[in-house]
């Protein structure tokens, strides 16, 4: 029996308390809603169905009582028996009138009448122990006790769906029985009265618990029925109105069910589908979809999102089929069931999107993406050709003087003339703005490239008719030959050595762009072919780009460590990892020079991974307990796997996340993309700290603080570079002090970078900065020298630097 506490709380085993049981019954008696009415009808019906059996039992028990006193009926017992028979007759008459007429809902009055009826029946039976138990013979008392106890238990069980009727019935019975035992005046019977009181309480609680479960079962059944009706309606609505069609076949592949939508998708009559093989209906589908479906069904494999192209009503319809096997209760295969969906609009939309993604909307020319794909194909196949980049001279003045409409007309006219100059098989693309490109991809010789470049320059030089005006524009053009056996042209339009041999599309674009820049420097209106002699800056940039791709494999990259010093205690409280590159043939190359190139040419991912892995490994091994910071590029944060990579590095190196700080710049906030910030927040949730580097150098520094909760602000070195021109002025001191105060109010620590002299340190300290970096403390140095610095750090500020 469930253990139930009278205090109102559920027992530790989860059994409901008495108040909970009573509250659960409240809707049956107090709620006027439709659902409550249906619940009352079900509960009352479960009791009324047993009326004949209950009344028969009552009459039988009444006869037993009369028989027990047959030797001399006490006064009034005949009247009592007659009343009992009359009450049974009334109950049977009510049952007879309502039989075969199930009611969907009943009112609250009906359940209240049931309570009154149960109370009347119990009151009538209460007369027996109160009137005739005291003073009766022992055998008569035993018979009365057995009948009363049995009737009380049976009635409680039968009435448990109606809690108040059940409680009234048990209460009247138990009070009468206990009263009879106490009236007898026998001490032994008084003990039995106490036991009877406990029995009645447990009986009442048990009946309430059973009633609670009964109500819960009815509600569950009602909810199940409601859901089944809902599912049936949804399925019917789906079959009638959905774009997808449901179907089912037997074991031989013949349709045994087909929604109306299936006939529409297949272009067949609805009444001709059932009984026909599914493969026959799809016999006109194009390859390879039809054969793939045949093989899947023959191999008894499920089919998921199989594309099919089917001619219907003179047009091609794109369908997607899904199918899985249907098994009977005995596990035998009974056929297939699936869905056929019309995805024609989606496929056509994807084709349109593909065309839009590969075509310039204004001119109708292929765009940069198409050009890159074509270039990649040429390089992959080892073709010989040339890439020509050109833009219009002084195009901005056309937009400014004649308006953007005239500028658009000019671009369309240029596009048309470029098309007319091409050889068959060549490609012209618009890169954006007034930039165009031509790809010669069919065995272009140097002479061919020269001839085409000359034709393009001449064609663009011819006047354009714009808005009733004759307008002349010029063009500058850079050429980058590629492929095996590239001979050359050098300088501007002349023959010489050509820098061919490009291995990637990006390298080829760089070469063509370099040649275009050279053409503009030479006076515009001329083609220029790429040559290695075109400017020291371009050569160094290309050398850095090429060398950076091999720097990791050759072990040329390393880390130097810059200490972070607490100004007040003059202790080293952290270290920043700085990349260094000793490039063969170039010498030392600083990160300010090669990081930007790495971002543009797609090498920042491996370089950034190296920096983070090496920094965490060195910090975990030789810098115990010291927090370390590593710079992260916005390009890295745009990579979907960056968070997992950081988590993996921390796990592999054993470095606690709280010892790692990632430094980002305001450039991260120049884009509308929120995913990099979400990745930063995910890392911060791991325990990794985040610092905003070079704070104050950008136009939207304060907006950065609003968009992300940084742990550290690193104030830009420009604020401390020149003491006389910066910190001596009250305005500059106020700016730094405001930045420090702002960081403090946002619970961020401040680090001032680039501190090189004592007066600078005194100024930033007076302005409220907490920590510093700079040559005054120590320059960046390799790990071994940095470890030595930690061991011999003086631990006190230089005497010539006052704290305030």
CSV table of C-alpha atoms in Angstrom, one decimal, residues 14-405:
chain,number,residue,atom,x,y,z
A,14,UNK,CA,7.3,9.8,-4.7
A,15,UNK,CA,3.8,8.8,-3.3
A,16,UNK,CA,1.3,11.7,-3.4
A,17,UNK,CA,0.2,13.4,-0.2
A,18,UNK,CA,-3.4,13.7,1.0
A,19,UNK,CA,-3.7,17.4,-0.1
A,20,UNK,CA,-2.4,16.4,-3.5
A,21,UNK,CA,-5.0,13.7,-3.8
A,22,UNK,CA,-7.8,16.0,-2.8
A,23,UNK,CA,-6.5,18.7,-5.1
A,24,UNK,CA,-6.4,16.2,-8.0
A,25,UNK,CA,-10.1,15.5,-7.5
A,26,UNK,CA,-11.1,19.2,-7.4
A,27,UNK,CA,-11.7,19.5,-11.2
A,28,UNK,CA,-14.3,16.7,-11.0
A,29,UNK,CA,-16.5,18.8,-8.6
A,30,UNK,CA,-15.6,22.4,-9.2
A,31,UNK,CA,-14.7,22.8,-12.9
A,32,UNK,CA,-17.4,23.7,-15.4
A,33,UNK,CA,-15.3,23.1,-18.5
A,34,UNK,CA,-16.1,20.6,-21.2
A,35,UNK,CA,-13.1,18.4,-20.4
A,36,UNK,CA,-14.1,18.2,-16.8
A,37,UNK,CA,-17.7,17.3,-17.8
A,38,UNK,CA,-16.3,14.5,-20.0
A,39,UNK,CA,-14.2,13.3,-17.1
A,40,UNK,CA,-17.2,13.3,-14.7
A,41,UNK,CA,-19.2,11.3,-17.3
A,42,UNK,CA,-16.5,8.6,-17.5
A,43,UNK,CA,-16.1,8.4,-13.7
A,44,UNK,CA,-19.8,8.3,-13.0
A,45,UNK,CA,-20.3,5.8,-15.8
A,46,UNK,CA,-17.7,3.4,-14.3
A,47,UNK,CA,-19.7,3.4,-11.0
A,48,UNK,CA,-23.2,3.3,-12.5
A,49,UNK,CA,-22.3,0.2,-14.7
A,50,UNK,CA,-21.9,-1.8,-11.4
A,51,UNK,CA,-25.3,-0.7,-10.0
A,52,UNK,CA,-27.1,-4.1,-10.4
A,53,UNK,CA,-24.3,-6.0,-8.7
A,54,UNK,CA,-23.9,-3.4,-5.9
A,55,UNK,CA,-27.7,-3.4,-5.1
A,56,UNK,CA,-27.8,-7.2,-5.2
A,57,UNK,CA,-25.0,-7.3,-2.7
A,58,UNK,CA,-26.8,-4.7,-0.5
A,59,UNK,CA,-30.0,-6.7,-0.5
A,60,UNK,CA,-28.2,-9.9,0.2
A,61,UNK,CA,-26.4,-8.4,3.2
A,62,UNK,CA,-29.6,-6.9,4.5
A,63,UNK,CA,-31.2,-10.4,4.4
A,64,UNK,CA,-28.2,-11.8,6.3
A,65,UNK,CA,-28.7,-9.2,9.0
A,66,UNK,CA,-32.4,-10.1,9.2
A,67,UNK,CA,-31.6,-13.8,9.3
A,68,UNK,CA,-29.1,-13.2,12.2
A,69,UNK,CA,-31.9,-11.8,14.3
A,70,UNK,CA,-34.6,-14.2,13.0
A,71,UNK,CA,-35.2,-15.5,16.6
A,72,UNK,CA,-36.7,-12.2,17.5
A,73,UNK,CA,-36.5,-9.2,15.3
A,74,UNK,CA,-35.6,-6.0,17.1
A,75,UNK,CA,-37.9,-3.1,16.9
A,76,UNK,CA,-37.7,-1.2,13.6
A,77,UNK,CA,-35.6,-3.8,11.7
A,78,UNK,CA,-38.5,-4.6,9.4
A,79,UNK,CA,-38.8,-0.9,8.5
A,80,UNK,CA,-35.1,-0.7,8.0
A,81,UNK,CA,-35.2,-3.7,5.6
A,82,UNK,CA,-38.1,-2.2,3.7
A,83,UNK,CA,-36.2,1.1,3.3
A,84,UNK,CA,-33.1,-0.8,2.1
A,85,UNK,CA,-35.2,-2.6,-0.5
A,86,UNK,CA,-36.8,0.7,-1.6
A,87,UNK,CA,-33.4,2.4,-2.0
A,88,UNK,CA,-32.2,-0.5,-4.0
A,89,UNK,CA,-35.3,-0.4,-6.2
A,90,UNK,CA,-34.8,3.4,-6.8
A,91,UNK,CA,-31.2,2.8,-7.8
A,92,UNK,CA,-32.0,0.0,-10.1
A,93,UNK,CA,-34.8,2.0,-11.8
A,94,UNK,CA,-32.3,4.9,-12.4
A,95,UNK,CA,-29.8,2.5,-13.8
A,96,UNK,CA,-32.4,0.8,-16.1
A,97,UNK,CA,-33.5,4.2,-17.5
A,98,UNK,CA,-29.9,5.2,-18.3
A,99,UNK,CA,-28.7,1.9,-19.7
A,100,UNK,CA,-27.5,1.9,-23.3
A,101,UNK,CA,-27.3,5.7,-23.3
A,102,UNK,CA,-23.7,6.7,-22.6
A,103,UNK,CA,-23.4,10.4,-21.9
A,104,UNK,CA,-20.5,12.4,-23.2
A,105,UNK,CA,-20.6,14.9,-20.4
A,106,UNK,CA,-22.4,15.4,-17.1
A,107,UNK,CA,-22.8,18.4,-14.8
A,108,UNK,CA,-21.4,18.9,-11.3
A,109,UNK,CA,-24.9,18.3,-9.8
A,110,UNK,CA,-24.7,14.7,-11.1
A,111,UNK,CA,-21.6,13.9,-9.1
A,112,UNK,CA,-23.0,15.8,-6.0
A,113,UNK,CA,-26.2,13.6,-6.3
A,114,UNK,CA,-23.9,10.6,-6.4
A,115,UNK,CA,-22.3,11.8,-3.1
A,116,UNK,CA,-25.7,12.2,-1.5
A,117,UNK,CA,-26.8,8.7,-2.7
A,118,UNK,CA,-23.7,7.2,-1.2
A,119,UNK,CA,-24.3,9.1,2.0
A,120,UNK,CA,-27.9,7.9,2.2
A,121,UNK,CA,-26.9,4.3,1.6
A,122,UNK,CA,-24.1,4.5,4.2
A,123,UNK,CA,-26.5,6.2,6.7
A,124,UNK,CA,-29.1,3.5,6.3
A,125,UNK,CA,-26.4,0.8,7.0
A,126,UNK,CA,-25.2,2.9,10.0
A,127,UNK,CA,-28.4,2.1,11.7
A,128,UNK,CA,-27.4,-1.6,12.0
A,129,UNK,CA,-24.4,-1.2,14.3
A,130,UNK,CA,-25.7,1.7,16.3
A,131,UNK,CA,-29.2,0.3,17.0
A,132,UNK,CA,-28.7,-3.5,17.1
A,133,UNK,CA,-25.0,-4.2,17.8
A,134,UNK,CA,-25.0,-3.2,21.5
A,135,UNK,CA,-26.7,-5.8,23.6
A,136,UNK,CA,-26.8,-8.4,20.8
A,137,UNK,CA,-25.7,-12.0,21.2
A,138,UNK,CA,-22.0,-12.7,20.4
A,139,UNK,CA,-22.8,-14.6,17.3
A,140,UNK,CA,-25.1,-11.8,16.1
A,141,UNK,CA,-22.4,-9.2,16.8
A,142,UNK,CA,-19.9,-11.2,14.8
A,143,UNK,CA,-22.3,-11.3,11.9
A,144,UNK,CA,-23.0,-7.6,12.1
A,145,UNK,CA,-19.3,-6.8,12.3
A,146,UNK,CA,-18.4,-9.0,9.3
A,147,UNK,CA,-21.2,-7.5,7.1
A,148,UNK,CA,-20.4,-3.9,8.1
A,149,UNK,CA,-16.7,-4.2,7.6
A,150,UNK,CA,-17.1,-6.0,4.3
A,151,UNK,CA,-19.6,-3.4,3.0
A,152,UNK,CA,-17.4,-0.6,4.1
A,153,UNK,CA,-14.3,-2.1,2.2
A,154,UNK,CA,-16.3,-3.1,-0.9
A,155,UNK,CA,-18.1,0.3,-1.1
A,156,UNK,CA,-14.8,2.2,-0.8
A,157,UNK,CA,-13.3,0.1,-3.6
A,158,UNK,CA,-16.3,0.6,-5.9
A,159,UNK,CA,-16.7,4.3,-5.2
A,160,UNK,CA,-13.0,5.3,-5.5
A,161,UNK,CA,-13.6,7.0,-8.9
A,162,UNK,CA,-15.8,9.5,-7.0
A,163,UNK,CA,-13.6,10.7,-4.1
A,164,UNK,CA,-16.2,12.7,-2.1
A,165,UNK,CA,-18.8,10.0,-2.4
A,166,UNK,CA,-16.1,7.5,-1.3
A,167,UNK,CA,-15.0,9.6,1.7
A,168,UNK,CA,-18.7,10.2,2.8
A,169,UNK,CA,-19.4,6.5,2.6
A,170,UNK,CA,-16.4,5.4,4.6
A,171,UNK,CA,-16.8,8.2,7.1
A,172,UNK,CA,-20.4,7.4,7.9
A,173,UNK,CA,-19.7,3.7,8.1
A,174,UNK,CA,-16.6,4.1,10.3
A,175,UNK,CA,-18.3,6.6,12.7
A,176,UNK,CA,-21.2,4.3,13.1
A,177,UNK,CA,-19.1,1.2,13.7
A,178,UNK,CA,-16.8,2.9,16.2
A,179,UNK,CA,-19.8,4.4,18.0
A,180,UNK,CA,-21.3,1.0,18.3
A,181,UNK,CA,-18.1,-0.5,19.8
A,182,UNK,CA,-17.8,2.3,22.3
A,183,UNK,CA,-21.5,2.1,23.3
A,184,UNK,CA,-21.0,-1.6,24.2
A,185,UNK,CA,-18.7,-0.5,27.0
A,186,UNK,CA,-16.4,-3.4,26.7
A,187,UNK,CA,-12.7,-2.4,27.0
A,188,UNK,CA,-11.6,-5.1,24.5
A,189,UNK,CA,-14.1,-3.6,22.0
A,190,UNK,CA,-12.6,-0.1,22.7
A,191,UNK,CA,-9.3,-1.4,21.4
A,192,UNK,CA,-11.0,-2.8,18.3
A,193,UNK,CA,-12.6,0.7,17.8
A,194,UNK,CA,-9.1,2.2,17.7
A,195,UNK,CA,-8.0,-0.4,15.2
A,196,UNK,CA,-11.1,0.2,13.1
A,197,UNK,CA,-10.4,3.9,13.0
A,198,UNK,CA,-6.9,3.2,11.7
A,199,UNK,CA,-8.3,0.8,9.2
A,200,UNK,CA,-10.9,3.3,8.0
A,201,UNK,CA,-8.2,6.0,7.5
A,202,UNK,CA,-5.9,3.7,5.5
A,203,UNK,CA,-8.9,2.5,3.5
A,204,UNK,CA,-9.9,6.1,2.7
A,205,UNK,CA,-6.3,7.0,1.6
A,206,UNK,CA,-6.0,3.9,-0.4
A,207,UNK,CA,-9.3,4.5,-2.1
A,208,UNK,CA,-8.3,8.1,-2.9
A,209,UNK,CA,-5.0,6.9,-4.3
A,210,UNK,CA,-6.8,4.4,-6.5
A,211,UNK,CA,-9.2,7.1,-7.6
A,212,UNK,CA,-6.3,9.4,-8.4
A,213,UNK,CA,-4.8,6.8,-10.7
A,214,UNK,CA,-8.2,6.2,-12.2
A,215,UNK,CA,-8.5,9.9,-13.1
A,216,UNK,CA,-4.9,10.0,-14.4
A,217,UNK,CA,-5.7,6.9,-16.6
A,218,UNK,CA,-8.8,8.5,-18.0
A,219,UNK,CA,-7.0,11.7,-18.8
A,220,UNK,CA,-4.2,9.8,-20.5
A,221,UNK,CA,-6.7,7.9,-22.6
A,222,UNK,CA,-8.4,11.1,-23.5
A,223,UNK,CA,-5.1,12.7,-24.5
A,224,UNK,CA,-4.2,9.6,-26.5
A,225,UNK,CA,-7.5,9.7,-28.3
A,226,UNK,CA,-7.1,13.4,-29.0
A,227,UNK,CA,-3.6,12.9,-30.4
A,228,UNK,CA,-4.8,10.1,-32.6
A,229,UNK,CA,-7.6,12.2,-34.0
A,230,UNK,CA,-5.2,15.0,-34.5
A,231,UNK,CA,-2.7,12.7,-36.3
A,232,UNK,CA,-5.5,11.4,-38.5
A,233,UNK,CA,-6.6,14.9,-39.4
A,234,UNK,CA,-3.0,15.9,-40.1
A,235,UNK,CA,-2.3,12.9,-42.2
A,236,UNK,CA,-5.5,13.5,-44.2
A,237,UNK,CA,-4.7,17.1,-44.6
A,238,UNK,CA,-1.1,16.2,-45.6
A,239,UNK,CA,-2.3,13.8,-48.3
A,240,UNK,CA,-4.7,16.3,-49.7
A,241,UNK,CA,-2.7,19.5,-49.6
A,242,UNK,CA,1.0,18.7,-49.1
A,243,UNK,CA,3.6,19.0,-51.9
A,244,UNK,CA,4.8,15.5,-51.0
A,245,UNK,CA,3.0,12.3,-51.9
A,246,UNK,CA,2.7,9.2,-49.7
A,247,UNK,CA,2.8,5.7,-51.2
A,248,UNK,CA,3.0,2.1,-50.2
A,249,UNK,CA,3.6,-1.1,-52.1
A,250,UNK,CA,3.1,-4.8,-51.4
A,251,UNK,CA,6.0,-7.3,-51.4
A,252,UNK,CA,5.8,-7.5,-55.2
A,253,UNK,CA,6.3,-3.7,-55.6
A,254,UNK,CA,2.6,-3.0,-56.6
A,255,UNK,CA,1.0,0.1,-55.2
A,256,UNK,CA,-1.6,-0.6,-52.5
A,257,UNK,CA,-1.9,3.0,-51.3
A,258,UNK,CA,-1.3,6.3,-53.1
A,259,UNK,CA,-2.2,9.8,-52.0
A,260,UNK,CA,-3.9,12.0,-54.6
A,261,UNK,CA,-0.7,14.0,-54.9
A,262,UNK,CA,1.1,11.0,-56.3
A,263,UNK,CA,-1.1,10.9,-59.4
A,264,UNK,CA,-0.5,14.7,-59.9
A,265,UNK,CA,3.3,14.3,-59.6
A,266,UNK,CA,3.4,11.4,-62.1
A,267,UNK,CA,1.0,12.9,-64.5
A,268,UNK,CA,-1.4,9.9,-64.3
A,269,UNK,CA,-5.1,9.4,-63.4
A,270,UNK,CA,-5.7,8.9,-59.7
A,271,UNK,CA,-7.8,5.7,-60.2
A,272,UNK,CA,-5.1,4.0,-62.3
A,273,UNK,CA,-2.3,3.9,-59.8
A,274,UNK,CA,-3.3,1.3,-57.2
A,275,UNK,CA,-2.2,-2.1,-58.4
A,276,UNK,CA,0.5,-0.9,-60.8
A,277,UNK,CA,4.2,-1.5,-60.1
A,278,UNK,CA,6.0,1.5,-58.8
A,279,UNK,CA,9.0,0.9,-61.2
A,280,UNK,CA,6.6,0.9,-64.1
A,281,UNK,CA,5.2,4.3,-63.1
A,282,UNK,CA,8.8,5.6,-63.0
A,283,UNK,CA,10.0,3.9,-66.1
A,284,UNK,CA,10.4,7.2,-68.0
A,285,UNK,CA,12.7,8.7,-65.3
A,286,UNK,CA,16.1,9.7,-66.6
A,287,UNK,CA,19.3,8.0,-65.7
A,288,UNK,CA,21.0,7.4,-63.3
A,289,UNK,CA,18.1,7.8,-61.0
A,290,UNK,CA,15.9,5.0,-62.4
A,291,UNK,CA,18.7,2.4,-62.3
A,292,UNK,CA,19.7,3.5,-58.8
A,293,UNK,CA,16.2,2.9,-57.6
A,294,UNK,CA,16.0,-0.5,-59.3
A,295,UNK,CA,19.3,-1.6,-57.6
A,296,UNK,CA,18.2,-0.3,-54.2
A,297,UNK,CA,14.8,-2.2,-54.3
A,298,UNK,CA,16.5,-5.3,-55.7
A,299,UNK,CA,19.1,-5.2,-52.9
A,300,UNK,CA,16.4,-4.6,-50.3
A,301,UNK,CA,18.1,-1.3,-49.2
A,302,UNK,CA,16.3,1.8,-47.9
A,303,UNK,CA,16.3,4.8,-50.3
A,304,UNK,CA,16.9,8.3,-49.0
A,305,UNK,CA,16.6,11.5,-51.1
A,306,UNK,CA,17.2,9.8,-54.5
A,307,UNK,CA,16.9,12.4,-57.2
A,308,UNK,CA,14.7,11.6,-60.2
A,309,UNK,CA,14.1,13.6,-63.4
A,310,UNK,CA,10.7,12.7,-65.0
A,311,UNK,CA,9.1,14.2,-68.1
A,312,UNK,CA,5.6,15.3,-67.2
A,313,UNK,CA,3.3,17.2,-69.5
A,314,UNK,CA,6.1,18.3,-71.8
A,315,UNK,CA,8.3,19.6,-69.0
A,316,UNK,CA,11.0,18.1,-66.9
A,317,UNK,CA,10.0,17.6,-63.3
A,318,UNK,CA,12.6,17.1,-60.5
A,319,UNK,CA,11.5,14.6,-57.8
A,320,UNK,CA,13.1,13.2,-54.7
A,321,UNK,CA,12.1,9.7,-53.5
A,322,UNK,CA,12.5,8.2,-50.1
A,323,UNK,CA,11.6,4.6,-49.3
A,324,UNK,CA,12.0,2.0,-46.5
A,325,UNK,CA,10.8,-1.5,-46.1
A,326,UNK,CA,7.6,-2.4,-44.2
A,327,UNK,CA,7.6,-5.4,-41.9
A,328,UNK,CA,4.7,-7.3,-40.4
A,329,UNK,CA,4.2,-8.3,-36.8
A,330,UNK,CA,6.0,-11.6,-37.5
A,331,UNK,CA,9.0,-9.8,-39.0
A,332,UNK,CA,8.2,-10.8,-42.6
A,333,UNK,CA,8.7,-8.1,-45.3
A,334,UNK,CA,5.3,-6.8,-46.5
A,335,UNK,CA,6.5,-4.2,-49.1
A,336,UNK,CA,7.8,-0.7,-49.2
A,337,UNK,CA,6.5,2.7,-47.9
A,338,UNK,CA,7.8,6.1,-48.8
A,339,UNK,CA,7.4,9.7,-49.9
A,340,UNK,CA,7.8,11.3,-53.4
A,341,UNK,CA,8.5,15.0,-53.2
A,342,UNK,CA,8.4,17.6,-56.0
A,343,UNK,CA,11.7,19.7,-55.7
A,344,UNK,CA,11.5,21.3,-59.2
A,345,UNK,CA,11.2,24.8,-57.8
A,346,UNK,CA,14.1,24.2,-55.5
A,347,UNK,CA,16.3,22.7,-58.2
A,348,UNK,CA,15.5,25.5,-60.6
A,349,UNK,CA,16.1,28.0,-57.8
A,350,UNK,CA,19.5,26.5,-57.1
A,351,UNK,CA,20.4,26.7,-60.8
A,352,UNK,CA,19.4,30.3,-60.8
A,353,UNK,CA,21.4,30.9,-57.7
A,354,UNK,CA,24.4,29.2,-59.3
A,355,UNK,CA,24.0,31.4,-62.3
A,356,UNK,CA,23.8,34.5,-60.1
A,357,UNK,CA,26.8,33.4,-58.0
A,358,UNK,CA,28.9,33.0,-61.2
A,359,UNK,CA,27.6,36.0,-63.2
A,360,UNK,CA,27.9,39.7,-62.8
A,361,UNK,CA,24.4,41.1,-62.4
A,362,UNK,CA,25.1,44.4,-64.3
A,363,UNK,CA,27.1,43.3,-67.3
A,364,UNK,CA,26.1,39.7,-67.6
A,365,UNK,CA,29.8,38.7,-67.7
A,366,UNK,CA,31.2,35.9,-65.6
A,367,UNK,CA,32.3,37.1,-62.2
A,368,UNK,CA,35.5,36.6,-60.1
A,369,UNK,CA,34.3,33.2,-58.9
A,370,UNK,CA,33.9,31.9,-62.4
A,371,UNK,CA,37.3,33.3,-63.4
A,372,UNK,CA,39.0,31.6,-60.5
A,373,UNK,CA,37.5,28.3,-61.3
A,374,UNK,CA,38.6,28.6,-64.9
A,375,UNK,CA,42.1,29.6,-63.9
A,376,UNK,CA,42.3,26.6,-61.4
A,377,UNK,CA,41.3,24.3,-64.3
A,378,UNK,CA,44.0,25.7,-66.6
A,379,UNK,CA,46.7,25.4,-64.0
A,380,UNK,CA,45.6,22.0,-62.9
A,381,UNK,CA,45.7,20.7,-66.6
A,382,UNK,CA,49.1,22.4,-67.2
A,383,UNK,CA,47.7,24.6,-70.0
A,384,UNK,CA,49.6,27.6,-71.4
A,385,UNK,CA,47.8,30.9,-71.3
A,386,UNK,CA,47.7,34.4,-69.9
A,387,UNK,CA,45.7,36.4,-67.4
A,388,UNK,CA,45.0,40.1,-68.3
A,389,UNK,CA,43.7,42.5,-65.7
A,390,UNK,CA,42.5,45.9,-66.7
A,391,UNK,CA,40.6,48.8,-65.1
A,392,UNK,CA,39.3,52.1,-66.5
A,393,UNK,CA,41.3,55.3,-66.1
A,394,UNK,CA,39.5,58.0,-64.1
A,395,UNK,CA,36.2,56.0,-63.9
A,396,UNK,CA,35.3,57.7,-60.7
A,397,UNK,CA,35.1,61.1,-62.4
A,398,UNK,CA,32.4,59.6,-64.7
A,399,UNK,CA,30.3,58.6,-61.8
A,400,UNK,CA,30.9,62.0,-60.1
A,401,UNK,CA,30.0,64.2,-63.1
A,402,UNK,CA,27.4,62.2,-65.0
A,403,UNK,CA,26.0,60.0,-62.2
A,404,UNK,CA,26.0,56.3,-61.5
A,405,UNK,CA,23.5,55.5,-64.3
